[in-house]
Short mmCIF file of C-alpha atoms in Angstrom, two decimals:
data_model
loop_
_atom_site.label_atom_id
_atom_site.label_comp_id
_atom_site.label_asym_id
_atom_site.label_seq_id
_atom_site.Cartn_x
_atom_site.Cartn_y
_atom_site.Cartn_z
CA MET A 175 -30.24 -26.15 -11.41
CA GLY A 176 -29.45 -22.48 -10.11
CA ALA A 177 -33.00 -21.31 -11.45
CA GLY A 178 -34.43 -24.48 -10.06
CA LEU A 179 -32.75 -23.31 -6.56
CA ILE A 180 -33.97 -19.39 -6.80
CA GLN A 181 -37.28 -20.55 -7.72
CA ARG A 182 -37.67 -22.80 -4.73
CA GLY A 183 -35.86 -19.98 -2.43
CA LYS A 184 -38.87 -17.57 -3.83
CA SER A 185 -41.20 -19.76 -2.80
CA GLN A 186 -39.95 -20.37 0.60
CA LEU A 187 -40.02 -16.65 0.99
CA THR A 188 -43.52 -16.55 0.51
CA LYS A 189 -44.44 -18.83 3.13
CA SER A 190 -45.38 -17.79 6.57
CA ASN A 191 -42.98 -18.92 9.52
CA GLU A 192 -44.68 -18.60 13.03
CA TYR A 193 -41.71 -19.10 14.57
CA PHE A 194 -37.86 -18.31 13.82
CA LEU A 195 -34.80 -18.91 16.29
CA SER A 196 -31.91 -15.87 16.54
CA VAL A 197 -28.73 -16.95 17.16
CA ASP A 198 -26.27 -14.64 17.98
CA ASP A 199 -23.05 -17.13 18.35
CA SER A 200 -21.03 -17.00 14.89
CA LYS A 201 -20.29 -21.02 15.32
CA ALA A 202 -23.04 -21.78 14.02
CA ILE A 203 -22.32 -20.33 10.83
CA LYS A 204 -19.93 -23.10 9.68
CA PRO A 205 -22.19 -26.27 10.26
CA LEU A 206 -24.99 -23.89 8.12
CA PHE A 207 -22.63 -23.25 5.27
CA GLU A 208 -21.42 -26.62 5.18
CA ASN A 209 -24.77 -27.54 4.13
CA ILE A 210 -25.39 -24.55 1.72
CA TRP A 211 -22.61 -24.04 -0.07
CA PRO A 212 -23.09 -26.02 -3.10
CA ALA A 213 -26.15 -24.62 -3.77
CA ASN A 214 -24.66 -20.96 -3.70
CA LEU A 215 -21.73 -21.88 -5.62
CA SER A 216 -24.22 -23.33 -8.48
CA THR A 217 -26.53 -20.05 -8.12
CA PHE A 218 -23.75 -17.28 -8.23
CA SER A 219 -22.19 -19.59 -11.08
CA VAL A 220 -24.88 -19.89 -13.15
CA VAL A 221 -26.70 -16.66 -12.31
CA LEU A 222 -23.23 -14.91 -12.96
CA GLU A 223 -23.12 -16.36 -16.29
CA LYS A 224 -26.12 -15.89 -17.96
CA THR A 225 -26.84 -12.50 -16.73
CA ASN A 226 -26.13 -9.30 -18.76
CA ASP A 227 -27.89 -7.08 -15.79
CA GLN A 228 -24.88 -5.14 -13.86
CA ASN A 229 -26.63 -5.29 -10.53
CA THR A 230 -27.50 -9.04 -10.54
CA ALA A 231 -24.12 -9.51 -11.26
CA ALA A 232 -23.06 -7.26 -8.54
CA LEU A 233 -24.99 -9.46 -6.38
CA CYS A 234 -23.59 -12.62 -7.27
CA ILE A 235 -19.87 -11.42 -7.14
CA GLU A 236 -21.09 -9.96 -3.82
CA GLY A 237 -22.16 -13.55 -2.88
CA PHE A 238 -18.71 -14.98 -4.11
CA ALA A 239 -16.89 -12.65 -1.83
CA HIS A 240 -18.71 -13.23 1.40
CA SER A 241 -18.61 -16.86 0.77
CA ILE A 242 -14.75 -16.94 0.45
CA LYS A 243 -14.48 -14.73 3.58
CA ILE A 244 -16.61 -17.15 5.30
CA CYS A 245 -14.64 -20.26 4.21
CA GLY A 246 -11.23 -18.44 5.03
CA TYR A 247 -12.53 -17.57 8.60
CA PHE A 248 -13.59 -21.03 9.54
CA ASN A 249 -10.39 -22.71 7.39
CA MET A 250 -13.02 -24.20 4.93
CA LYS A 251 -10.15 -24.99 2.63
CA ASP A 252 -11.90 -27.46 -0.50
CA GLU A 253 -14.92 -24.91 -0.15
CA ARG A 254 -12.97 -21.88 -0.43
CA ASP A 255 -10.76 -23.39 -3.19
CA ALA A 256 -14.05 -23.93 -5.20
CA PHE A 257 -15.47 -20.29 -4.63
CA VAL A 258 -12.04 -18.35 -5.64
CA ALA A 259 -11.49 -20.68 -8.83
CA SER A 260 -14.85 -20.24 -10.16
CA LEU A 261 -14.73 -16.65 -9.20
CA SER A 262 -11.24 -16.54 -11.18
CA LYS A 263 -12.76 -18.06 -14.31
CA PHE A 264 -15.44 -15.01 -14.64
CA ALA A 265 -12.63 -12.61 -15.09
CA SER A 266 -12.12 -13.98 -18.33
CA VAL A 267 -8.55 -12.67 -18.59
CA SER A 268 -7.29 -16.21 -20.34
CA SER A 269 -10.15 -16.58 -22.59
CA ASP A 270 -11.09 -15.40 -26.21
CA GLN A 271 -14.49 -14.23 -25.79
CA ARG A 272 -14.85 -10.43 -25.25
CA ILE A 273 -14.88 -9.03 -21.98
CA LYS A 274 -18.07 -7.70 -20.46
CA ASN A 275 -18.48 -5.09 -17.59
CA LYS A 276 -19.47 -7.89 -15.41
CA ASN A 277 -16.12 -9.48 -16.13
CA ILE A 278 -14.34 -6.32 -14.95
CA LEU A 279 -16.51 -6.52 -11.92
CA VAL A 280 -14.94 -9.85 -11.10
CA ILE A 281 -11.58 -8.45 -11.64
CA ARG A 282 -12.04 -5.91 -9.37
CA GLN A 283 -13.47 -7.87 -6.73
CA ILE A 284 -10.60 -10.35 -7.35
CA LEU A 285 -7.80 -7.51 -6.39
CA GLU A 286 -9.90 -6.25 -3.57
CA LEU A 287 -10.08 -9.94 -2.03
CA ALA A 288 -6.04 -10.11 -2.49
CA THR A 289 -5.54 -6.69 -1.02
CA TYR A 290 -7.99 -7.26 2.00
CA GLN A 291 -8.17 -10.25 2.74
CA GLY A 292 -5.16 -12.33 1.67
CA ASN A 293 -4.55 -14.09 4.76
CA TYR A 294 -7.66 -15.98 4.36
CA LEU A 295 -6.81 -17.06 0.41
CA GLY A 296 -4.52 -20.05 1.41
CA GLU A 297 -3.71 -22.46 -1.64
CA SER A 298 -6.22 -20.02 -3.42
CA TRP A 299 -3.33 -17.68 -4.00
CA PHE A 300 -2.27 -19.67 -6.73
CA PHE A 301 -5.77 -18.56 -8.51
CA VAL A 302 -5.72 -15.24 -7.39
CA LEU A 303 -2.07 -14.67 -8.50
CA GLU A 304 -2.68 -16.53 -12.00
CA CYS A 305 -5.61 -14.03 -12.65
CA ILE A 306 -2.89 -11.08 -11.91
CA SER A 307 -0.57 -12.51 -13.89
CA ARG A 308 -2.91 -12.30 -17.20
CA LEU A 309 -4.37 -9.09 -15.92
CA GLU A 310 -0.57 -7.34 -15.78
CA GLU A 311 -0.06 -8.66 -19.30
CA MET A 312 -2.80 -7.29 -20.52
CA ILE A 313 -2.18 -4.06 -19.34
CA GLN A 314 0.89 -3.72 -20.70
CA VAL A 315 -0.35 -4.93 -24.16
CA GLY A 316 -3.27 -2.38 -23.99
CA HIS A 317 -0.74 0.23 -23.61
CA GLY A 318 1.59 -1.03 -26.08
CA ASN A 319 4.61 -1.51 -24.35
CA ILE A 320 7.14 -3.85 -25.02
CA LEU A 321 6.48 -7.43 -23.93
CA ASP A 322 8.75 -9.66 -22.20
CA SER A 323 8.41 -12.29 -25.06
CA ASP A 324 9.93 -9.88 -27.18
CA PHE A 325 13.48 -10.30 -25.02
CA PHE A 326 13.14 -14.44 -25.03
CA GLU A 327 13.76 -16.66 -28.26
CA THR A 328 10.13 -18.60 -29.27
CA ASN A 329 8.97 -21.10 -31.03
CA SER A 330 6.19 -19.37 -33.27
CA ASN A 331 5.44 -22.62 -34.76
CA GLN A 332 3.48 -24.30 -32.35
CA PRO A 333 0.76 -26.81 -33.54
CA ALA A 334 -1.72 -25.05 -32.04
CA ASN A 335 -1.21 -21.88 -34.02
CA LYS A 336 -0.66 -24.17 -36.88
CA LYS A 337 -4.33 -25.22 -36.68
CA MET A 338 -5.36 -22.02 -36.48
CA SER A 339 -7.23 -20.44 -39.29
CA GLN A 340 -6.34 -17.05 -40.70
CA ALA A 341 -9.91 -15.83 -39.79
CA SER A 342 -9.69 -17.51 -36.24
CA ARG A 343 -6.28 -15.73 -35.51
CA ALA A 344 -7.76 -12.51 -36.90
CA MET A 345 -10.25 -12.40 -34.98
CA HIS A 346 -8.28 -14.18 -31.93
CA GLU A 347 -6.40 -10.86 -31.84
CA GLN A 348 -9.30 -7.98 -32.50
CA ASN A 349 -11.05 -9.85 -29.20
CA ARG A 350 -7.59 -9.50 -27.55
CA GLN A 351 -7.00 -6.09 -28.42
CA ALA A 352 -10.39 -5.26 -27.15
CA ASN A 353 -9.97 -6.58 -23.99
CA CYS A 354 -6.79 -5.37 -23.45
CA GLU A 355 -8.10 -1.71 -23.89
CA LEU A 356 -10.95 -2.72 -22.07
CA VAL A 357 -8.65 -3.35 -19.12
CA VAL A 358 -6.53 -0.95 -19.42
CA GLN A 359 -9.50 2.02 -19.14
CA SER A 360 -11.19 -0.06 -15.99
CA ILE A 361 -8.27 -1.42 -14.15
CA GLU A 362 -4.93 0.80 -12.96
CA MET A 363 -1.60 -0.84 -12.63
CA SER A 364 -1.47 0.89 -9.12
CA GLN A 365 -4.45 -1.63 -8.23
CA ILE A 366 -1.93 -4.81 -8.55
CA ASP A 367 1.08 -2.99 -7.20
CA GLN A 368 -0.76 -2.47 -4.21
CA ILE A 369 -1.44 -6.09 -3.65
CA PHE A 370 2.37 -6.75 -3.39
CA GLN A 371 2.74 -3.92 -0.91
CA SER A 372 0.21 -5.09 0.98
CA SER A 373 1.81 -8.60 1.37
CA LEU A 374 3.75 -7.20 4.08
CA ASN A 375 0.67 -7.36 6.16
CA LEU A 376 0.02 -11.04 5.91
CA ASP A 377 0.78 -13.46 8.70
CA GLN A 378 3.28 -16.06 9.06
CA ASP A 379 1.15 -18.71 7.30
CA ALA A 380 -0.12 -16.75 4.22
CA ILE A 381 3.05 -14.76 3.25
CA ILE A 382 4.58 -18.79 3.19
CA GLN A 383 1.56 -19.73 0.92
CA PHE A 384 2.07 -16.45 -0.78
CA ILE A 385 5.21 -17.10 -1.89
CA GLU A 386 4.99 -20.72 -2.73
CA ASN A 387 2.14 -19.88 -4.99
CA LEU A 388 3.79 -16.99 -6.87
CA CYS A 389 6.56 -19.14 -7.59
CA LYS A 390 3.78 -21.83 -9.10
CA VAL A 391 2.77 -18.97 -11.39
CA SER A 392 6.26 -17.81 -12.00
CA ARG A 393 7.52 -21.02 -12.99
CA GLN A 394 4.27 -21.15 -15.28
CA GLU A 395 5.01 -17.84 -17.03
CA LEU A 396 8.63 -18.77 -17.84
CA VAL A 397 7.75 -22.16 -19.23
CA ASP A 398 5.25 -20.95 -21.88
CA ALA A 399 6.88 -21.65 -25.36
CA VAL A 400 4.62 -19.11 -26.95
CA ASN A 401 4.53 -16.25 -24.77
CA PRO A 402 7.46 -16.05 -21.97
CA ARG A 403 7.42 -14.04 -18.90
CA LYS A 404 8.77 -12.81 -16.03
CA PHE A 405 6.21 -10.61 -14.25
CA SER A 406 6.11 -12.98 -11.15
CA LEU A 407 9.69 -13.58 -10.92
#
């Protein structure tokens, strides 16, 4: 679908348009974006998933960022949540797959949005804070620090672990360690700290959304039977 949209866009660009209308009023953006956002989301997602080209990935991530800002500015809640949820998945902080450079670019963009565009995130703060929570854990693992789970009494005999073969478990741990080391090389803990420091600048509605979703992520961390954590607490 995304490839078809790109091809259709190229064909439109080759056609000569004798007349066009220049609009300076920003109010025209919302009805326009309400019609094109599904195509934008599909195109950015498909291209970002398939590409290994750094510049192409960067353009897709920039498209995500601008779309999130537009949705936030015009209070398009469902559309904003769709873009943020999709972008957060490309951070791959919860995946068993190896993290690539494009995933690092996504992580940096999410951190930037959280730091400077927090007033527009609304309920999407959950996806952002969940990503930050996983990211902090990876940084701790990458540095070889003691984890929160080391202080909890955990149930290590979960069904998922029983079903995982020794080879699969070894591959999982290998990928996890490699991902954590790459994150440590690419992301500073101070970038995460800055997000919480900048929460002082959130407006009245945004700070409520921030705290409510921080509590949701914290509850999610604590009820994890295998790897309980208290970072968001």
